[in-house]
Coordinates of C-alpha atoms and ligand atoms in Angstrom, one line a residue:
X228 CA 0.0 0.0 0.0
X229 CA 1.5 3.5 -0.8
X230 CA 1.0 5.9 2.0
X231 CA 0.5 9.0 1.9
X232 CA -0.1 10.4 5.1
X233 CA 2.6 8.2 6.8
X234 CA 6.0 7.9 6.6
X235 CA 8.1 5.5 7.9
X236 CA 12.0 5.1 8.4
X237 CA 14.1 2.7 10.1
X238 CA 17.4 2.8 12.6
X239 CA 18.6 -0.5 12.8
X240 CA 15.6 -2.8 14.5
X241 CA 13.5 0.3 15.1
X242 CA 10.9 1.6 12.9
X243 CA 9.4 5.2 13.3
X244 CA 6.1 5.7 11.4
X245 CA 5.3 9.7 11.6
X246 CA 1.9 10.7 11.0
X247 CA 2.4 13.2 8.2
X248 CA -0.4 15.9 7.8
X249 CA 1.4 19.1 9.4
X250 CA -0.5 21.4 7.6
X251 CA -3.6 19.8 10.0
X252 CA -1.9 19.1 12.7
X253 CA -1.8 15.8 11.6
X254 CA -5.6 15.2 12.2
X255 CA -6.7 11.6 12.2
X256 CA -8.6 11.4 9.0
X257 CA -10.6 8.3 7.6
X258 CA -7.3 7.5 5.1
X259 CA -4.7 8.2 7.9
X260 CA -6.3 5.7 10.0
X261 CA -6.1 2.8 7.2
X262 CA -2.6 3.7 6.2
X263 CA -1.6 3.7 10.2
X264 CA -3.4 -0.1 10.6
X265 CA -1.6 -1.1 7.4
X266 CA 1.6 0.5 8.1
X267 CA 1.4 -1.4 11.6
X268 CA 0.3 -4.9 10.5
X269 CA 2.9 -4.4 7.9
X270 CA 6.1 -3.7 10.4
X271 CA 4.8 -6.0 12.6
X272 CA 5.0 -9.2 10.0
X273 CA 8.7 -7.8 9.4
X274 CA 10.9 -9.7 12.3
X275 CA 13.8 -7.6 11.6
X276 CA 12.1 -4.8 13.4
X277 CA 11.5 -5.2 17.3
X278 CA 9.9 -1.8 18.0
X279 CA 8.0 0.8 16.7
X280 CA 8.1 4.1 17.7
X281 CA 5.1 6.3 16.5
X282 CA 5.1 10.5 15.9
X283 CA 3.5 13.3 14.7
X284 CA 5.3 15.2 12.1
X285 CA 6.3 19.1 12.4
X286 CA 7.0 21.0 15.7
X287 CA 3.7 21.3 17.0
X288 CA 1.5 18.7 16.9
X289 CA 1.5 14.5 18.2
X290 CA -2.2 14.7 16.4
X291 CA -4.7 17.2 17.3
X292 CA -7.6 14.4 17.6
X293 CA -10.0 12.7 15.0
X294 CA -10.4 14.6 11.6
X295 CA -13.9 17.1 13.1
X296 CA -14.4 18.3 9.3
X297 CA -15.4 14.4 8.0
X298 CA -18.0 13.7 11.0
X299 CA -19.2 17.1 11.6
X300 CA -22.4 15.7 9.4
X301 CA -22.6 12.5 10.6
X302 CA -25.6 10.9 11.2
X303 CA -25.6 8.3 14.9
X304 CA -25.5 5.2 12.8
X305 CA -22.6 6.8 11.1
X306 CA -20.9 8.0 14.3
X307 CA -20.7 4.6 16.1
X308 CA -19.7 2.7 12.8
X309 CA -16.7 5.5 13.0
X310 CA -15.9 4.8 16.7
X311 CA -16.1 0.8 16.4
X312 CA -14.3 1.0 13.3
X313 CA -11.4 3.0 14.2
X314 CA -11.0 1.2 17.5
X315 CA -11.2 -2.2 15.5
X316 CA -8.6 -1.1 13.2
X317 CA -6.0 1.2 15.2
X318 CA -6.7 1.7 18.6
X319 CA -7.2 -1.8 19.8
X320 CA -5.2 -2.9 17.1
X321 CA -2.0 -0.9 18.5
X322 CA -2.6 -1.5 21.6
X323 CA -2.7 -5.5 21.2
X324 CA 0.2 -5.7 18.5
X325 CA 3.0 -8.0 19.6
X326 CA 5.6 -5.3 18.6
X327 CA 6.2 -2.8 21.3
X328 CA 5.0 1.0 20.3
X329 CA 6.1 3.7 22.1
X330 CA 4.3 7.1 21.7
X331 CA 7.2 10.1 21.1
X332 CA 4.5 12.7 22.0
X333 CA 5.9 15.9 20.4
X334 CA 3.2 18.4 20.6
X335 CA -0.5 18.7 20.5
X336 CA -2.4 15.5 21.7
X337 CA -5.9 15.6 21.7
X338 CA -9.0 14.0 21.3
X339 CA -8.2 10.8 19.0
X340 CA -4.6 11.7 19.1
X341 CA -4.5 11.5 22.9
X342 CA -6.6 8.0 23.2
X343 CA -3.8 7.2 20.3
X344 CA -1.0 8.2 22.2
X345 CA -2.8 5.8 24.9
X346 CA -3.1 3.0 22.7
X347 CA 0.5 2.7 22.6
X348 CA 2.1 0.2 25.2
X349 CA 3.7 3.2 26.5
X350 CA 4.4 7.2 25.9
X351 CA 7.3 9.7 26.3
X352 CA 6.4 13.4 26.1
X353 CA 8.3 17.0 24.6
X354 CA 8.3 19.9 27.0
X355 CA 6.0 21.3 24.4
X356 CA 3.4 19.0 24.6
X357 CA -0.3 19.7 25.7
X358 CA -2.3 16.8 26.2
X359 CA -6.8 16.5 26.9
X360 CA -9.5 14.9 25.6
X361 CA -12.0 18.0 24.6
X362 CA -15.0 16.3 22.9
X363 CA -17.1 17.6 25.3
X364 CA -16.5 20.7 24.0
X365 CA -17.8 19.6 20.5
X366 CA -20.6 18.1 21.6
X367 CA -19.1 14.2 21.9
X368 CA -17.6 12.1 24.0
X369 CA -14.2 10.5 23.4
X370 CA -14.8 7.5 21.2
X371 CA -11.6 5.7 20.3
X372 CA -11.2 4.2 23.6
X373 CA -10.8 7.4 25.8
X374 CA -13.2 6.8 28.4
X375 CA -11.8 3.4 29.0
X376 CA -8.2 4.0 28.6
X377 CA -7.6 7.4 30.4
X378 CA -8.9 6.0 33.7
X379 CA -6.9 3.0 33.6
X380 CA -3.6 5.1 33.3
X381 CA -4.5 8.2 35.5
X382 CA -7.2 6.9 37.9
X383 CA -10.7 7.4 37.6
X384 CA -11.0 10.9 39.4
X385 CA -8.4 12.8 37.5
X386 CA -9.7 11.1 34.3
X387 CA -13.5 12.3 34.9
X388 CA -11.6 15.4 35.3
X389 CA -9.7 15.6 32.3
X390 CA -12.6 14.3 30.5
X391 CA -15.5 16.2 31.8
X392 CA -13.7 19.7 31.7
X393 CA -12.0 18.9 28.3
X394 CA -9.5 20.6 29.2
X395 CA -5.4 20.4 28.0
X396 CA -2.7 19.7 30.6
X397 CA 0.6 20.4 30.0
X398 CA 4.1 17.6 29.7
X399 CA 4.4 18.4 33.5
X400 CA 1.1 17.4 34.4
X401 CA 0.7 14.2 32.4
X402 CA 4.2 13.4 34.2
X403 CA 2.6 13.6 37.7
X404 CA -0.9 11.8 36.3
X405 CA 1.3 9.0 34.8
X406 CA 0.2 9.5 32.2
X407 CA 3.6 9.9 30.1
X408 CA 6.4 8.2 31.3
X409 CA 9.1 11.0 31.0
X410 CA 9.4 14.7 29.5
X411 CA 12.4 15.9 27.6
X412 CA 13.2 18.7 25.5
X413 CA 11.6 18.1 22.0
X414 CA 14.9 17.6 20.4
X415 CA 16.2 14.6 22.6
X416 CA 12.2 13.8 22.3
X417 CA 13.5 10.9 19.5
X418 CA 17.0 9.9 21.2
X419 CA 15.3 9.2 24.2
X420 CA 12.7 7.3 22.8
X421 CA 15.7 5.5 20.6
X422 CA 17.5 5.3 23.7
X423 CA 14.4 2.4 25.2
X424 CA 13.5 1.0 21.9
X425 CA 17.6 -0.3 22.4
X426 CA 17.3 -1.6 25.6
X427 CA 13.3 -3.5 24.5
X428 CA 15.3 -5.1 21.1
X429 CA 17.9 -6.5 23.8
X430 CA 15.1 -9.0 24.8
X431 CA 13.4 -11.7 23.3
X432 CA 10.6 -10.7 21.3
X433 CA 8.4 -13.5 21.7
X434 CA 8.7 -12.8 25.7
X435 CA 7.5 -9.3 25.1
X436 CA 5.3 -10.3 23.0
X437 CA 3.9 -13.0 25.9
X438 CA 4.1 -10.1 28.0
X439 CA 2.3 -7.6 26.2
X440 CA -0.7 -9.8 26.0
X441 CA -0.8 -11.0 29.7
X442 CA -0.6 -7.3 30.8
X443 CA -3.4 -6.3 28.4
X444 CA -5.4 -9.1 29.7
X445 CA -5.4 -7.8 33.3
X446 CA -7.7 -4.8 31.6
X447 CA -10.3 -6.7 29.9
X448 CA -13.2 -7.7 32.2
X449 CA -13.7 -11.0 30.4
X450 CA -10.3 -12.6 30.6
X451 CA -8.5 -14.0 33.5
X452 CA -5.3 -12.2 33.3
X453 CA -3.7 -14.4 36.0
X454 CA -4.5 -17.6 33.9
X455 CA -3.3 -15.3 30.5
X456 CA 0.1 -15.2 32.6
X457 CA 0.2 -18.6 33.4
X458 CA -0.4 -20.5 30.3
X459 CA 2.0 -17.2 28.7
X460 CA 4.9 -18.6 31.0
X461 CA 4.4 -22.2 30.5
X462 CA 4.5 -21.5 26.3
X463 CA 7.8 -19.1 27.0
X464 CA 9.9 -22.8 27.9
X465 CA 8.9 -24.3 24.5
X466 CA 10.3 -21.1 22.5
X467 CA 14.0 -21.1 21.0
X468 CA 14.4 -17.8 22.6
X469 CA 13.8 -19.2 26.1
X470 CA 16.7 -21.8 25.0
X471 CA 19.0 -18.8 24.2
X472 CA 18.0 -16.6 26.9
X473 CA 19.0 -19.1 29.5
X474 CA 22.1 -20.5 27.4
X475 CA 23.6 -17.2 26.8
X476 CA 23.0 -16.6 30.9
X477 CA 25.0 -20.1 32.1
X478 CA 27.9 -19.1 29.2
X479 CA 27.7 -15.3 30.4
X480 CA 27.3 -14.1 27.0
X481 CA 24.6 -11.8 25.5
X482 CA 22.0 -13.3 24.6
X483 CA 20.9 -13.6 20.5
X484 CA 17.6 -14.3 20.4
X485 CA 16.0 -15.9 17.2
X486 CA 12.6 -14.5 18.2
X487 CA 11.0 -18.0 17.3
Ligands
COA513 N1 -9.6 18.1 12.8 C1 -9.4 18.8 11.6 N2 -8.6 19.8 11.4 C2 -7.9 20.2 12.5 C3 -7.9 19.6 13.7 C4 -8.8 18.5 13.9 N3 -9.0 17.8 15.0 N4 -7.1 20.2 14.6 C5 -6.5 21.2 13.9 N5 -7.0 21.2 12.6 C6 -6.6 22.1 11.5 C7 -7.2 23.4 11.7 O1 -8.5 23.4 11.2 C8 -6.3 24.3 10.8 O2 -6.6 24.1 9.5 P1 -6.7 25.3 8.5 O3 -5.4 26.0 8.5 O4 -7.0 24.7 7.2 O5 -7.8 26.2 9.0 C9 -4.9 23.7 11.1 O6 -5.2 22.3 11.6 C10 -4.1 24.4 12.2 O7 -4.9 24.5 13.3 P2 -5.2 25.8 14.1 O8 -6.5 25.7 14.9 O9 -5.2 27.0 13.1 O10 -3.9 25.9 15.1 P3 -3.9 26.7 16.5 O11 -2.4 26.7 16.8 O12 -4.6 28.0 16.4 O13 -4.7 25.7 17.5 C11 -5.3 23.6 18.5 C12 -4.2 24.4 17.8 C13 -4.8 22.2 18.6 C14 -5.6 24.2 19.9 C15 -6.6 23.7 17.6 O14 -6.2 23.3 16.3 C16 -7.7 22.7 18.1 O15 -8.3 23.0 19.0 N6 -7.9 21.6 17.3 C17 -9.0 20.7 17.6 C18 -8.7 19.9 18.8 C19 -9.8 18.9 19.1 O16 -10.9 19.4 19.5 N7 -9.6 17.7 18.9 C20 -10.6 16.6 19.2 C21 -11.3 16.2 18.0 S1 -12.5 15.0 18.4

């Protein structure tokens, strides 16, 4: 598929797809949401790269939220078939891929780009960055997982907060909320962010990939995340990369996982 909202570019076993509107703040429009769920499915098929980091292009904005101008006329039916669809395609999509994504927040990130940001297994922020979830303000709620992810991360007061005032909070702020795990300047934003991705492609990817799945299981209400764990463990000992992992340990060696 050839993108054109989306870039991507790789550093070794990292790939960084940039969401590439600027001119929109890099908006979440119907065709940036299919490129982003092909662009993931495609890098996460490709074994040569063990995380993804995701941005938004330009200085200013992560994503300012869900493209208002295509739904401004929808009709209900059309407005939950755009919520399940979207969080069918990117947001639960991202959030269960078995390549880590870390979310270089570098600017605006509301709305859709915020419950984006969320999606990802795990976010690191600019100074610049401003971060809410203001559908309220338009007459909405959030849709692509918001109201479901935000508490999770920040607890349910300051979420109801965030949520029902729809207002921004600045890098600091989402630091204290937990909501982002760090703040830099904007330009070490990527080094940073490079800087973790190195240290995740040191470890075996089918472990992460284990893990990933038994940590998102301890938030869905119909799955037994304990017993996720459990049977994850037990299938880690068939793997090769349990084999190495262990090997390289008793020959004090690093390890060189085959990620099989
Ligand atoms: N959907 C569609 N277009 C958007 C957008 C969005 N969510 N966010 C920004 N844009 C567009 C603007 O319409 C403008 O386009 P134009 O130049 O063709 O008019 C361009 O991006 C630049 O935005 P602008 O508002 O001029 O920048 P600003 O610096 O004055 O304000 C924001 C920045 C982020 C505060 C403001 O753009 C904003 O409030 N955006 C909407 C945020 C939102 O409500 N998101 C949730 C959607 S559910």
């Amino acid at each position: 598929m050839k993108f054109e909202n989306v870039l991507i570019t790789t550093d070794r076993e990292v790939a960084i797809i940039t969401i590439n509107r600027p001119t929109k703040l890099n908006a979440l429009n119907k065709a940036t949401i299919e490129e982003l769920h092909h662009a993931f499915k495609d890098l996460e098929k490709d074994k040569n790269v063990k995380v993804i980091i995701l941005t938004g292009s330009g200085e200013k904005a992560f994503v300012a939220g869900a493209d208002i101008s295509e739904f401004a006329h929808f009709s209900e039916k059309e407005g939950g078939k755009l919520a399940s669809k979207g969080q069918k395609k990117l947001f639960d999509f991202v959030e269960n891929l078995s390549t880590p994504v870390i979310a270089a927040v570098n600017g605006f990130a509301l709305g859709g780009g915020l419950e984006l940001a969320m999606a990802c297994h795990f976010r690191v922020a600019s100074h610049n960055a401003r971060m809410g979830l203001p559908e309220v303000s338009l007459g909405v709620i959030p849709g692509y997982g918001g109201t479901q992810r935000l508490p999770q991360l920040i607890g349910r007061g300051r979420a109801m907060e965030m949520i029902l005032t729809g207002g921004m909070i600045d890098a600091a702020k989402a630091l204290g909320f937990g909501l982002v795990n760090y703040v830099v300047e904007q330009e070490h934003l990527m080094d940073l962010c490079m800087k973790f991705a190195g240290k995740i492609s040191n470890n075996s990817p089918v472990a992460i990939s284990y893990a990933i799945k038994a940590i998102n299981a301890g938030f869905n209400n119909s799955i037994n995340g304990y017993k996720v764990e459990i049977e994850a463990f037990g299938s880690c000992f068939g793997t090769s990369d349990f084999k190495e992992g262990t090997t390289a340990f008793r020959e004090k060696r690093k390890a060189n996982f085959p990620g099989a």
